[in-house]
mmCIF file of C-alpha atoms in Angstrom:
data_model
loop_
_atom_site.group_PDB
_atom_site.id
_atom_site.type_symbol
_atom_site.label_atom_id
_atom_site.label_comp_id
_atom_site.label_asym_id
_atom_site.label_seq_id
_atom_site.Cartn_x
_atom_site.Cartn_y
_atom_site.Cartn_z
ATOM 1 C CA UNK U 1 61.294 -108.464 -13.679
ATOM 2 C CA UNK U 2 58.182 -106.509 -12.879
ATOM 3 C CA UNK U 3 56.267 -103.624 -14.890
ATOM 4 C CA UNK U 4 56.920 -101.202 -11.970
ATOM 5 C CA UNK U 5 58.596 -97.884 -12.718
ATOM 6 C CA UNK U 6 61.637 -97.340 -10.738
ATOM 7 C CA UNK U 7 61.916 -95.901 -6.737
ATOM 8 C CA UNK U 8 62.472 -92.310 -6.525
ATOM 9 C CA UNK U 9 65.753 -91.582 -5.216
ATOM 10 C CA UNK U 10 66.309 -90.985 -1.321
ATOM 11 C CA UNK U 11 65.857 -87.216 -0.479
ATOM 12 C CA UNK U 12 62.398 -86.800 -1.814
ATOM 13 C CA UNK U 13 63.849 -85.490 -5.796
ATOM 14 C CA UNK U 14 64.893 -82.295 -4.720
ATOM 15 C CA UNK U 15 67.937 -80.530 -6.601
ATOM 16 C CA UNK U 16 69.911 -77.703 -5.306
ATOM 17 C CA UNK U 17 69.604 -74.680 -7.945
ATOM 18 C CA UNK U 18 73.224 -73.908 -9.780
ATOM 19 C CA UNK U 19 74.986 -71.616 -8.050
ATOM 20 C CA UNK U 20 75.382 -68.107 -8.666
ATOM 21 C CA UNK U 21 77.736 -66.876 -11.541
ATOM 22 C CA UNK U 22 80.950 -65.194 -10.632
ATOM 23 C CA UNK U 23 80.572 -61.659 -9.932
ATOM 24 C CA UNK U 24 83.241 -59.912 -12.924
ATOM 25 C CA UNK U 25 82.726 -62.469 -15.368
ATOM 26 C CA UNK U 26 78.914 -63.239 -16.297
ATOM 27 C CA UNK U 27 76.472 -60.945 -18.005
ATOM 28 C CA UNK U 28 74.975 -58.170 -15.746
ATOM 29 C CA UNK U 29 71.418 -57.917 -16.218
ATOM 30 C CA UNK U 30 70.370 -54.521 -17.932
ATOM 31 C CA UNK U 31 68.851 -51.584 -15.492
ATOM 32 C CA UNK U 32 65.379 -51.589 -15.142
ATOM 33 C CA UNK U 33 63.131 -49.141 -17.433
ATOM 34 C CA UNK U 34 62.570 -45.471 -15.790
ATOM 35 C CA UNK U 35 59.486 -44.982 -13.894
ATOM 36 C CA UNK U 36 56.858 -43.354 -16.058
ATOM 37 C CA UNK U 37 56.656 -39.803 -15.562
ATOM 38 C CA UNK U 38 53.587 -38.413 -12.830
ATOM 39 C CA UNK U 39 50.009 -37.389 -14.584
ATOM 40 C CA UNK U 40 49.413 -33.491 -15.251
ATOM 41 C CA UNK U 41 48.457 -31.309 -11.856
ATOM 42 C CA UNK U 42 44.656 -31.314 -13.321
ATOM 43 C CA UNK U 43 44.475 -34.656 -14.653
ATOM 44 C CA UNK U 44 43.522 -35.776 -18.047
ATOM 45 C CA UNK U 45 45.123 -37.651 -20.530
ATOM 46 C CA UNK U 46 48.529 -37.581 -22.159
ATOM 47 C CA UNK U 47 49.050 -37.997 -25.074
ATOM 48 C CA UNK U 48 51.942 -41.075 -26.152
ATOM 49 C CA UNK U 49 55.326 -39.707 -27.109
ATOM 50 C CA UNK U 50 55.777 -39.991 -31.073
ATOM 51 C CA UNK U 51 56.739 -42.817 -32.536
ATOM 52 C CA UNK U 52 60.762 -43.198 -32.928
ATOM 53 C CA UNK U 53 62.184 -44.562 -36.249
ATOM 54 C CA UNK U 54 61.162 -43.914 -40.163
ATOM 55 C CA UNK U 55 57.621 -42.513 -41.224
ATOM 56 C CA UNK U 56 56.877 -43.469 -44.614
ATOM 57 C CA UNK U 57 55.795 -40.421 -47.029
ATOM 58 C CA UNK U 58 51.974 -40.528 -47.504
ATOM 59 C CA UNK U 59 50.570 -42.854 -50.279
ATOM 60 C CA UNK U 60 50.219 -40.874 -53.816
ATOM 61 C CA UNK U 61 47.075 -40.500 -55.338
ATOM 62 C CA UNK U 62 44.774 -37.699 -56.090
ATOM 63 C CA UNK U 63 45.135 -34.504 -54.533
ATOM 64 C CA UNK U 64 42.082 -33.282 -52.830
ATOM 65 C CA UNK U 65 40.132 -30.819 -55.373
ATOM 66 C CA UNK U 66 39.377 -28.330 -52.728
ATOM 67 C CA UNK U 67 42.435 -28.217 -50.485
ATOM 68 C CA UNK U 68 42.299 -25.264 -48.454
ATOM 69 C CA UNK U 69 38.930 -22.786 -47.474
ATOM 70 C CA UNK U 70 35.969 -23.261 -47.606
ATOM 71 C CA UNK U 71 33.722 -20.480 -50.004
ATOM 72 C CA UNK U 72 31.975 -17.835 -47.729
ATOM 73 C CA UNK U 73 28.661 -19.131 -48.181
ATOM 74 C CA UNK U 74 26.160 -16.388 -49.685
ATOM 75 C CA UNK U 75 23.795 -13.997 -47.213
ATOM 76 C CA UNK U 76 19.949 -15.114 -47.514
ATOM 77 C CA UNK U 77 19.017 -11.533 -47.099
ATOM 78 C CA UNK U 78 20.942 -10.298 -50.397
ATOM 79 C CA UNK U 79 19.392 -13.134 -52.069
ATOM 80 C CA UNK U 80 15.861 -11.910 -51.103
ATOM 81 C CA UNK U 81 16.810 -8.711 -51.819
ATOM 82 C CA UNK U 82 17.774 -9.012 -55.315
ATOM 83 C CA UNK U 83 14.724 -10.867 -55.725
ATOM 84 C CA UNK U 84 12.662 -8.386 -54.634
ATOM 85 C CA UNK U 85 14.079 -5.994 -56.635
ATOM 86 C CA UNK U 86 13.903 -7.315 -59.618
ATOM 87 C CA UNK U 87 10.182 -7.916 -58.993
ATOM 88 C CA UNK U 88 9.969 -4.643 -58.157
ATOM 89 C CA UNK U 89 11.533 -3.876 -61.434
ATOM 90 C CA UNK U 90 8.987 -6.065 -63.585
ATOM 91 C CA UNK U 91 5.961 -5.375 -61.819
ATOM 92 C CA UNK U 92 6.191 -1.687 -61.863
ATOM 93 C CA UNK U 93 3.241 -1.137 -63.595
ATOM 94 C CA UNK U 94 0.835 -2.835 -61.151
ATOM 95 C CA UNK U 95 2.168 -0.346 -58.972
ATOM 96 C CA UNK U 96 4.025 -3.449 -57.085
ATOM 97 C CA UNK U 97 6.898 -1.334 -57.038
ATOM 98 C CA UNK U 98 5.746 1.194 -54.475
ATOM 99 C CA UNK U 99 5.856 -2.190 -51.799
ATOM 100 C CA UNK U 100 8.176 -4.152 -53.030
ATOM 101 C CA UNK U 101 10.968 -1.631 -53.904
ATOM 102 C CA UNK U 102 11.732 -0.045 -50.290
ATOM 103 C CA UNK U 103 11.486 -3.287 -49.122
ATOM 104 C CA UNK U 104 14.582 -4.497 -51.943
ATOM 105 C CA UNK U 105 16.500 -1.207 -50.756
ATOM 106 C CA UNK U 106 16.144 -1.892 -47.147
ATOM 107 C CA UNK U 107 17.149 -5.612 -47.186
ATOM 108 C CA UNK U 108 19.869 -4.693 -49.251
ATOM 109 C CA UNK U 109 21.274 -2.437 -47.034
ATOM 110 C CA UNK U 110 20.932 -4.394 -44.409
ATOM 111 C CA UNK U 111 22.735 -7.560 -45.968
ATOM 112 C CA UNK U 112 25.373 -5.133 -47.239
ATOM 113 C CA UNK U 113 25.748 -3.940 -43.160
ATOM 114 C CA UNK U 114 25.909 -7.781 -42.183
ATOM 115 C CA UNK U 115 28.229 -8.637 -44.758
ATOM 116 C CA UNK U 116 30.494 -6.904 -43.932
ATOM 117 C CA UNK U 117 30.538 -6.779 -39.968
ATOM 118 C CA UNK U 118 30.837 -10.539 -40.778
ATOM 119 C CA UNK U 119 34.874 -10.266 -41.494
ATOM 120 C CA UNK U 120 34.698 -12.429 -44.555
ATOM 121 C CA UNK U 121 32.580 -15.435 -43.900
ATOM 122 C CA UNK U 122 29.781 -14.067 -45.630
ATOM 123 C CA UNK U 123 29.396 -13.649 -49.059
ATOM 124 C CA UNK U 124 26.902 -11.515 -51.307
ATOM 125 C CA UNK U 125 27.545 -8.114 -51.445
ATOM 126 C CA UNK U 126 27.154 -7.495 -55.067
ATOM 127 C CA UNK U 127 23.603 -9.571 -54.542
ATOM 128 C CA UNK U 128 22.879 -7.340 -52.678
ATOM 129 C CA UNK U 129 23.755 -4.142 -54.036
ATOM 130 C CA UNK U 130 21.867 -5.102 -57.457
ATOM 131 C CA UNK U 131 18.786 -5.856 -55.238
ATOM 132 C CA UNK U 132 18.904 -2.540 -53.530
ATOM 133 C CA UNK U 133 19.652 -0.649 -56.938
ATOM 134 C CA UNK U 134 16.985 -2.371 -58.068
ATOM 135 C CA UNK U 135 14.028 -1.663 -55.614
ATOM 136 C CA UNK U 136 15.250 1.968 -55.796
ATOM 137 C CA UNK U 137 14.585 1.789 -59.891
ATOM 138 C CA UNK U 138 11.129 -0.163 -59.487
ATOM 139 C CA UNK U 139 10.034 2.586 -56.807
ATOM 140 C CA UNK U 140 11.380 5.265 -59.093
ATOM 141 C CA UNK U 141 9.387 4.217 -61.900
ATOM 142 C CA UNK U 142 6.098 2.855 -60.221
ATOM 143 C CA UNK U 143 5.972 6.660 -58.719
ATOM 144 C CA UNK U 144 6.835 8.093 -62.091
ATOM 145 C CA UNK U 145 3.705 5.733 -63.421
ATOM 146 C CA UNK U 146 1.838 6.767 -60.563
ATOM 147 C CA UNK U 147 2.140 11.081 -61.140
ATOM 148 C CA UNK U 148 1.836 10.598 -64.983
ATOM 149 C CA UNK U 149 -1.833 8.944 -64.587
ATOM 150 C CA UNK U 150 -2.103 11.675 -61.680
ATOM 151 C CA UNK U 151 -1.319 13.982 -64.891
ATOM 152 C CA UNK U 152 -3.310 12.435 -67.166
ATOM 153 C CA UNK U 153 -6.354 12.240 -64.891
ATOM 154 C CA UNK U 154 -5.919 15.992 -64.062
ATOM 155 C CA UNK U 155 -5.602 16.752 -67.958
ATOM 156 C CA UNK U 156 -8.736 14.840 -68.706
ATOM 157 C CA UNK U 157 -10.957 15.925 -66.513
ATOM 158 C CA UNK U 158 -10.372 19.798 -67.165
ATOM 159 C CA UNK U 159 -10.156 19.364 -70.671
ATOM 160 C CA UNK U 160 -14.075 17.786 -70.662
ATOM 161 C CA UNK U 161 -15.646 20.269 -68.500
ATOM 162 C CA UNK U 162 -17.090 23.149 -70.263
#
């Protein structure tokens, strides 16, 4: 006996394939899937169909603290404004008030105007009507300071003359 592996068998190994199931009585492949449909006239992207089946609820936890809108966010010009104005308040009696108070009113007015053309996204109105009230009181009284030394000038002088 010799260590050689066996001859091939005559035909060169080939096998017919089985033959074909009977047509009534073997499975029937299933159709093939739908073509998918054609992209939009302009192009672009599409996006996937939703998912099919159960979505699970959201995982609990802590509700955000500020669900919903955002605060208007404040006008700079009402801020200045009030500033100004209450400046103008204090520092009447350096005669500030003369400068700084028509300046309060006017800012103020105008953040008022811009508040509200704004539709609600800015915020500051009442900043900015104190500031305007305000420079309207420090003008007030710086002129009042300014006519009673006027009037006190006036009296002094005409009271020394002979």
């Amino acid at each position: 006996m010799s260590d050689l592996p066996p001859p091939p068998p005559s035909g060169g190994g080939f096998t017919p394939p089985p033959p074909p199931p009977p047509s009534g009585g073997g499975l029937t492949p299933p159709p093939p899937p739908p073509p998918p449909p054609p992209p939009p006239a302009g192009g672009g992207y599409t996006p996937p169909p939703p998912p099919s089946g159960y979505v699970p609820p959201a995982p609990g936890g802590y509700a955000p603290v500020a669900a919903g809108y955002a605060a208007p966010r404040t006008d700079g010009l009402a801020i200045g404004a009030l500033i100004t104005g209450i400046l103008a308040v204090v520092c009447f009696w350096i005669c500030l008030g003369l400068i700084l108070g028509p300046a309060a009113a006017i800012m103020g007015f105008i953040s008022r105007q811009r508040i509200a053309a704004s539709g609600g996204t800015v915020g500051g109105g009442g900043l900015a009507l104190a500031g305007m009230i305000l420079g309207i009181v420090g003008f007030v009284l710086t002129a009042a300071e300014v006519i009673w030394w006027i009037f006190v000038a006036s009296a002094t002088s005409t009271s020394s003359s002979p």
